[in-house]
Amino acid sequence: MPSYMNDKQQILLRLRKMEGQLKGIQRMVEQDKYCVDVLNQLSSIIAATQKVATIIMKDHIRGCVREALTRNEHSDQYIDELVSVVERFAAK
């Protein structure tokens, strides 16, 4: 079971809101709206995506990673995965 199960409803709510924002941006482009207005909306989507990723990452650390470290099972694998994910987010 994924570690984010406790936050699943919050995550889904945020993702649905993002879906609506993306559809709104698509309409803006179809209607030839001002570039800066479109970029501002895209910035909001980026921030929302980062928030969802942060929630899932925290849950993963508090769940899967903590459990692996406690049990000393595949802990190196979980740490390597976590480092890789953090590097990808830090590079952006």
mmCIF file of N, CA and C in Angstrom:
data_model
loop_
_atom_site.group_PDB
_atom_site.id
_atom_site.type_symbol
_atom_site.label_atom_id
_atom_site.label_comp_id
_atom_site.label_asym_id
_atom_site.label_seq_id
_atom_site.Cartn_x
_atom_site.Cartn_y
_atom_site.Cartn_z
ATOM 1 N N MET A 1 0.848 -1.181 0.000
ATOM 2 C CA MET A 1 0.000 0.000 0.000
ATOM 3 C C MET A 1 0.892 1.242 0.000
ATOM 4 N N PRO A 2 0.590 2.222 -0.843
ATOM 5 C CA PRO A 2 1.401 3.441 -0.888
ATOM 6 C C PRO A 2 1.348 4.204 0.436
ATOM 7 N N SER A 3 2.423 4.878 0.743
ATOM 8 C CA SER A 3 2.514 5.652 1.988
ATOM 9 C C SER A 3 1.588 6.860 1.998
ATOM 10 N N TYR A 4 1.134 7.295 0.834
ATOM 11 C CA TYR A 4 0.319 8.508 0.769
ATOM 12 C C TYR A 4 -1.173 8.251 0.996
ATOM 13 N N MET A 5 -1.540 7.059 1.418
ATOM 14 C CA MET A 5 -2.958 6.718 1.578
ATOM 15 C C MET A 5 -3.691 7.671 2.525
ATOM 16 N N ASN A 6 -3.039 8.112 3.593
ATOM 17 C CA ASN A 6 -3.692 9.038 4.528
ATOM 18 C C ASN A 6 -3.989 10.389 3.889
ATOM 19 N N ASP A 7 -3.209 10.761 2.897
ATOM 20 C CA ASP A 7 -3.386 12.053 2.217
ATOM 21 C C ASP A 7 -4.025 11.902 0.838
ATOM 22 N N LYS A 8 -4.509 10.712 0.527
ATOM 23 C CA LYS A 8 -5.018 10.433 -0.818
ATOM 24 C C LYS A 8 -6.116 11.408 -1.240
ATOM 25 N N GLN A 9 -7.082 11.667 -0.374
ATOM 26 C CA GLN A 9 -8.184 12.566 -0.739
ATOM 27 C C GLN A 9 -7.686 13.985 -0.983
ATOM 28 N N GLN A 10 -6.769 14.445 -0.144
ATOM 29 C CA GLN A 10 -6.188 15.781 -0.326
ATOM 30 C C GLN A 10 -5.425 15.847 -1.652
ATOM 31 N N ILE A 11 -4.675 14.802 -1.956
ATOM 32 C CA ILE A 11 -3.906 14.755 -3.205
ATOM 33 C C ILE A 11 -4.854 14.769 -4.398
ATOM 34 N N LEU A 12 -5.878 13.932 -4.355
ATOM 35 C CA LEU A 12 -6.837 13.886 -5.463
ATOM 36 C C LEU A 12 -7.551 15.217 -5.648
ATOM 37 N N LEU A 13 -7.897 15.868 -4.559
ATOM 38 C CA LEU A 13 -8.536 17.182 -4.637
ATOM 39 C C LEU A 13 -7.614 18.189 -5.325
ATOM 40 N N ARG A 14 -6.359 18.190 -4.935
ATOM 41 C CA ARG A 14 -5.390 19.100 -5.554
ATOM 42 C C ARG A 14 -5.204 18.778 -7.039
ATOM 43 N N LEU A 15 -5.140 17.486 -7.378
ATOM 44 C CA LEU A 15 -4.962 17.090 -8.776
ATOM 45 C C LEU A 15 -6.175 17.487 -9.621
ATOM 46 N N ARG A 16 -7.365 17.348 -9.069
ATOM 47 C CA ARG A 16 -8.570 17.762 -9.803
ATOM 48 C C ARG A 16 -8.582 19.277 -10.026
ATOM 49 N N LYS A 17 -8.144 20.008 -9.018
ATOM 50 C CA LYS A 17 -8.059 21.464 -9.163
ATOM 51 C C LYS A 17 -7.048 21.821 -10.255
ATOM 52 N N MET A 18 -5.918 21.116 -10.267
ATOM 53 C CA MET A 18 -4.903 21.355 -11.292
ATOM 54 C C MET A 18 -5.449 21.030 -12.680
ATOM 55 N N GLU A 19 -6.228 19.964 -12.762
ATOM 56 C CA GLU A 19 -6.839 19.591 -14.040
ATOM 57 C C GLU A 19 -7.720 20.731 -14.555
ATOM 58 N N GLY A 20 -8.503 21.314 -13.662
ATOM 59 C CA GLY A 20 -9.340 22.449 -14.044
ATOM 60 C C GLY A 20 -8.510 23.644 -14.479
ATOM 61 N N GLN A 21 -7.420 23.893 -13.760
ATOM 62 C CA GLN A 21 -6.536 25.003 -14.129
ATOM 63 C C GLN A 21 -5.929 24.769 -15.509
ATOM 64 N N LEU A 22 -5.514 23.530 -15.789
ATOM 65 C CA LEU A 22 -4.929 23.226 -17.098
ATOM 66 C C LEU A 22 -5.942 23.423 -18.219
ATOM 67 N N LYS A 23 -7.169 23.008 -17.981
ATOM 68 C CA LYS A 23 -8.212 23.226 -18.990
ATOM 69 C C LYS A 23 -8.445 24.716 -19.202
ATOM 70 N N GLY A 24 -8.376 25.478 -18.123
ATOM 71 C CA GLY A 24 -8.511 26.926 -18.236
ATOM 72 C C GLY A 24 -7.382 27.538 -19.049
ATOM 73 N N ILE A 25 -6.177 27.052 -18.843
ATOM 74 C CA ILE A 25 -5.026 27.547 -19.609
ATOM 75 C C ILE A 25 -5.188 27.190 -21.077
ATOM 76 N N GLN A 26 -5.666 25.984 -21.343
ATOM 77 C CA GLN A 26 -5.901 25.580 -22.726
ATOM 78 C C GLN A 26 -6.902 26.526 -23.392
ATOM 79 N N ARG A 27 -7.967 26.872 -22.675
ATOM 80 C CA ARG A 27 -8.949 27.825 -23.219
ATOM 81 C C ARG A 27 -8.305 29.189 -23.469
ATOM 82 N N MET A 28 -7.448 29.605 -22.538
ATOM 83 C CA MET A 28 -6.774 30.895 -22.700
ATOM 84 C C MET A 28 -5.959 30.922 -23.990
ATOM 85 N N VAL A 29 -5.243 29.837 -24.254
ATOM 86 C CA VAL A 29 -4.425 29.766 -25.474
ATOM 87 C C VAL A 29 -5.332 29.744 -26.703
ATOM 88 N N GLU A 30 -6.411 28.962 -26.633
ATOM 89 C CA GLU A 30 -7.348 28.913 -27.760
ATOM 90 C C GLU A 30 -7.949 30.289 -28.045
ATOM 91 N N GLN A 31 -8.131 31.092 -26.995
ATOM 92 C CA GLN A 31 -8.725 32.421 -27.137
ATOM 93 C C GLN A 31 -7.671 33.517 -27.329
ATOM 94 N N ASP A 32 -6.429 33.100 -27.537
ATOM 95 C CA ASP A 32 -5.332 34.038 -27.797
ATOM 96 C C ASP A 32 -5.160 35.074 -26.693
ATOM 97 N N LYS A 33 -5.224 34.635 -25.453
ATOM 98 C CA LYS A 33 -5.050 35.539 -24.314
ATOM 99 C C LYS A 33 -3.604 36.010 -24.225
ATOM 100 N N TYR A 34 -3.406 37.075 -23.501
ATOM 101 C CA TYR A 34 -2.104 37.719 -23.319
ATOM 102 C C TYR A 34 -1.094 36.737 -22.712
ATOM 103 N N CYS A 35 0.105 36.728 -23.273
ATOM 104 C CA CYS A 35 1.155 35.779 -22.871
ATOM 105 C C CYS A 35 1.422 35.780 -21.368
ATOM 106 N N VAL A 36 1.533 36.950 -20.784
ATOM 107 C CA VAL A 36 1.854 37.044 -19.357
ATOM 108 C C VAL A 36 0.742 36.422 -18.515
ATOM 109 N N ASP A 37 -0.500 36.592 -18.936
ATOM 110 C CA ASP A 37 -1.611 35.978 -18.206
ATOM 111 C C ASP A 37 -1.517 34.452 -18.253
ATOM 112 N N VAL A 38 -1.180 33.918 -19.411
ATOM 113 C CA VAL A 38 -1.007 32.465 -19.555
ATOM 114 C C VAL A 38 0.167 31.998 -18.700
ATOM 115 N N LEU A 39 1.264 32.725 -18.745
ATOM 116 C CA LEU A 39 2.442 32.353 -17.955
ATOM 117 C C LEU A 39 2.157 32.384 -16.456
ATOM 118 N N ASN A 40 1.383 33.354 -16.013
ATOM 119 C CA ASN A 40 1.012 33.410 -14.596
ATOM 120 C C ASN A 40 0.223 32.170 -14.187
ATOM 121 N N GLN A 41 -0.685 31.743 -15.039
ATOM 122 C CA GLN A 41 -1.458 30.533 -14.739
ATOM 123 C C GLN A 41 -0.572 29.288 -14.757
ATOM 124 N N LEU A 42 0.363 29.242 -15.685
ATOM 125 C CA LEU A 42 1.306 28.117 -15.727
ATOM 126 C C LEU A 42 2.164 28.078 -14.467
ATOM 127 N N SER A 43 2.529 29.233 -13.972
ATOM 128 C CA SER A 43 3.299 29.307 -12.731
ATOM 129 C C SER A 43 2.511 28.711 -11.564
ATOM 130 N N SER A 44 1.220 28.963 -11.550
ATOM 131 C CA SER A 44 0.361 28.396 -10.502
ATOM 132 C C SER A 44 0.322 26.875 -10.584
ATOM 133 N N ILE A 45 0.278 26.351 -11.796
ATOM 134 C CA ILE A 45 0.271 24.893 -11.990
ATOM 135 C C ILE A 45 1.582 24.286 -11.506
ATOM 136 N N ILE A 46 2.684 24.939 -11.809
ATOM 137 C CA ILE A 46 3.993 24.442 -11.366
ATOM 138 C C ILE A 46 4.047 24.396 -9.846
ATOM 139 N N ALA A 47 3.587 25.450 -9.195
ATOM 140 C CA ALA A 47 3.584 25.488 -7.728
ATOM 141 C C ALA A 47 2.680 24.399 -7.157
ATOM 142 N N ALA A 48 1.529 24.192 -7.767
ATOM 143 C CA ALA A 48 0.601 23.158 -7.296
ATOM 144 C C ALA A 48 1.199 21.766 -7.464
ATOM 145 N N THR A 49 1.890 21.549 -8.569
ATOM 146 C CA THR A 49 2.546 20.264 -8.809
ATOM 147 C C THR A 49 3.620 20.013 -7.762
ATOM 148 N N GLN A 50 4.394 21.039 -7.457
ATOM 149 C CA GLN A 50 5.438 20.899 -6.437
ATOM 150 C C GLN A 50 4.839 20.591 -5.072
ATOM 151 N N LYS A 51 3.691 21.176 -4.761
ATOM 152 C CA LYS A 51 3.033 20.917 -3.475
ATOM 153 C C LYS A 51 2.582 19.459 -3.379
ATOM 154 N N VAL A 52 1.975 18.940 -4.439
ATOM 155 C CA VAL A 52 1.548 17.538 -4.448
ATOM 156 C C VAL A 52 2.764 16.624 -4.312
ATOM 157 N N ALA A 53 3.817 16.929 -5.032
ATOM 158 C CA ALA A 53 5.037 16.121 -4.944
ATOM 159 C C ALA A 53 5.609 16.148 -3.533
ATOM 160 N N THR A 54 5.567 17.297 -2.893
ATOM 161 C CA THR A 54 6.079 17.420 -1.525
ATOM 162 C C THR A 54 5.263 16.570 -0.557
ATOM 163 N N ILE A 55 3.954 16.583 -0.705
ATOM 164 C CA ILE A 55 3.095 15.764 0.159
ATOM 165 C C ILE A 55 3.442 14.287 -0.006
ATOM 166 N N ILE A 56 3.544 13.842 -1.252
ATOM 167 C CA ILE A 56 3.837 12.431 -1.513
ATOM 168 C C ILE A 56 5.231 12.071 -1.021
ATOM 169 N N MET A 57 6.204 12.958 -1.224
ATOM 170 C CA MET A 57 7.567 12.683 -0.776
ATOM 171 C C MET A 57 7.637 12.573 0.747
ATOM 172 N N LYS A 58 6.978 13.492 1.450
ATOM 173 C CA LYS A 58 6.962 13.427 2.917
ATOM 174 C C LYS A 58 6.344 12.118 3.395
ATOM 175 N N ASP A 59 5.226 11.750 2.781
ATOM 176 C CA ASP A 59 4.571 10.500 3.163
ATOM 177 C C ASP A 59 5.477 9.302 2.890
ATOM 178 N N HIS A 60 6.188 9.339 1.780
ATOM 179 C CA HIS A 60 7.103 8.247 1.431
ATOM 180 C C HIS A 60 8.223 8.136 2.465
ATOM 181 N N ILE A 61 8.784 9.262 2.845
ATOM 182 C CA ILE A 61 9.871 9.257 3.835
ATOM 183 C C ILE A 61 9.354 8.754 5.175
ATOM 184 N N ARG A 62 8.202 9.253 5.587
ATOM 185 C CA ARG A 62 7.643 8.867 6.893
ATOM 186 C C ARG A 62 7.107 7.436 6.896
ATOM 187 N N GLY A 63 6.811 6.907 5.730
ATOM 188 C CA GLY A 63 6.254 5.560 5.636
ATOM 189 C C GLY A 63 7.283 4.546 5.182
ATOM 190 N N CYS A 64 7.450 4.438 3.877
ATOM 191 C CA CYS A 64 8.303 3.402 3.283
ATOM 192 C C CYS A 64 9.755 3.492 3.737
ATOM 193 N N VAL A 65 10.316 4.688 3.682
ATOM 194 C CA VAL A 65 11.738 4.839 4.025
ATOM 195 C C VAL A 65 11.959 4.549 5.504
ATOM 196 N N ARG A 66 11.124 5.120 6.365
ATOM 197 C CA ARG A 66 11.264 4.875 7.805
ATOM 198 C C ARG A 66 11.150 3.376 8.105
ATOM 199 N N GLU A 67 10.171 2.729 7.500
ATOM 200 C CA GLU A 67 9.973 1.297 7.741
ATOM 201 C C GLU A 67 11.179 0.487 7.270
ATOM 202 N N ALA A 68 11.705 0.826 6.100
ATOM 203 C CA ALA A 68 12.878 0.110 5.588
ATOM 204 C C ALA A 68 14.076 0.300 6.500
ATOM 205 N N LEU A 69 14.267 1.511 7.002
ATOM 206 C CA LEU A 69 15.388 1.769 7.904
ATOM 207 C C LEU A 69 15.197 1.047 9.236
ATOM 208 N N THR A 70 13.975 1.039 9.734
ATOM 209 C CA THR A 70 13.687 0.370 11.003
ATOM 210 C C THR A 70 13.926 -1.130 10.900
ATOM 211 N N ARG A 71 13.488 -1.707 9.804
ATOM 212 C CA ARG A 71 13.643 -3.152 9.603
ATOM 213 C C ARG A 71 14.988 -3.518 8.986
ATOM 214 N N ASN A 72 15.714 -2.512 8.563
ATOM 215 C CA ASN A 72 16.988 -2.714 7.869
ATOM 216 C C ASN A 72 16.804 -3.596 6.633
ATOM 217 N N GLU A 73 15.686 -3.383 5.944
ATOM 218 C CA GLU A 73 15.376 -4.126 4.721
ATOM 219 C C GLU A 73 15.459 -3.185 3.526
ATOM 220 N N HIS A 74 16.317 -3.484 2.617
ATOM 221 C CA HIS A 74 16.454 -2.701 1.380
ATOM 222 C C HIS A 74 16.653 -1.215 1.659
ATOM 223 N N SER A 75 17.206 -0.884 2.810
ATOM 224 C CA SER A 75 17.334 0.528 3.180
ATOM 225 C C SER A 75 18.217 1.290 2.197
ATOM 226 N N ASP A 76 19.270 0.661 1.707
ATOM 227 C CA ASP A 76 20.130 1.338 0.723
ATOM 228 C C ASP A 76 19.352 1.652 -0.550
ATOM 229 N N GLN A 77 18.512 0.732 -0.965
ATOM 230 C CA GLN A 77 17.704 0.946 -2.165
ATOM 231 C C GLN A 77 16.752 2.127 -1.972
ATOM 232 N N TYR A 78 16.082 2.178 -0.829
ATOM 233 C CA TYR A 78 15.158 3.282 -0.561
ATOM 234 C C TYR A 78 15.899 4.613 -0.475
ATOM 235 N N ILE A 79 17.057 4.609 0.131
ATOM 236 C CA ILE A 79 17.845 5.839 0.233
ATOM 237 C C ILE A 79 18.292 6.292 -1.148
ATOM 238 N N ASP A 80 18.767 5.357 -1.971
ATOM 239 C CA ASP A 80 19.192 5.703 -3.330
ATOM 240 C C ASP A 80 18.026 6.270 -4.144
ATOM 241 N N GLU A 81 16.857 5.641 -4.020
ATOM 242 C CA GLU A 81 15.675 6.147 -4.728
ATOM 243 C C GLU A 81 15.331 7.556 -4.268
ATOM 244 N N LEU A 82 15.378 7.760 -2.970
ATOM 245 C CA LEU A 82 15.039 9.066 -2.407
ATOM 246 C C LEU A 82 16.020 10.137 -2.869
ATOM 247 N N VAL A 83 17.295 9.822 -2.841
ATOM 248 C CA VAL A 83 18.316 10.766 -3.302
ATOM 249 C C VAL A 83 18.071 11.121 -4.768
ATOM 250 N N SER A 84 17.755 10.125 -5.573
ATOM 251 C CA SER A 84 17.495 10.356 -6.993
ATOM 252 C C SER A 84 16.299 11.286 -7.202
ATOM 253 N N VAL A 85 15.229 11.052 -6.457
ATOM 254 C CA VAL A 85 14.036 11.898 -6.580
ATOM 255 C C VAL A 85 14.338 13.323 -6.129
ATOM 256 N N VAL A 86 15.018 13.462 -5.006
ATOM 257 C CA VAL A 86 15.359 14.796 -4.495
ATOM 258 C C VAL A 86 16.240 15.532 -5.500
ATOM 259 N N GLU A 87 17.191 14.837 -6.096
ATOM 260 C CA GLU A 87 18.057 15.472 -7.104
ATOM 261 C C GLU A 87 17.242 15.974 -8.289
ATOM 262 N N ARG A 88 16.266 15.191 -8.730
ATOM 263 C CA ARG A 88 15.434 15.623 -9.867
ATOM 264 C C ARG A 88 14.640 16.875 -9.523
ATOM 265 N N PHE A 89 14.101 16.932 -8.316
ATOM 266 C CA PHE A 89 13.328 18.110 -7.920
ATOM 267 C C PHE A 89 14.232 19.311 -7.667
ATOM 268 N N ALA A 90 15.406 19.079 -7.124
ATOM 269 C CA ALA A 90 16.336 20.176 -6.837
ATOM 270 C C ALA A 90 16.893 20.779 -8.120
ATOM 271 N N ALA A 91 16.960 19.989 -9.178
ATOM 272 C CA ALA A 91 17.520 20.463 -10.445
ATOM 273 C C ALA A 91 16.567 21.399 -11.176
ATOM 274 N N LYS A 92 15.338 21.491 -10.716
ATOM 275 C CA LYS A 92 14.344 22.311 -11.437
ATOM 276 C C LYS A 92 14.222 23.682 -10.865
#
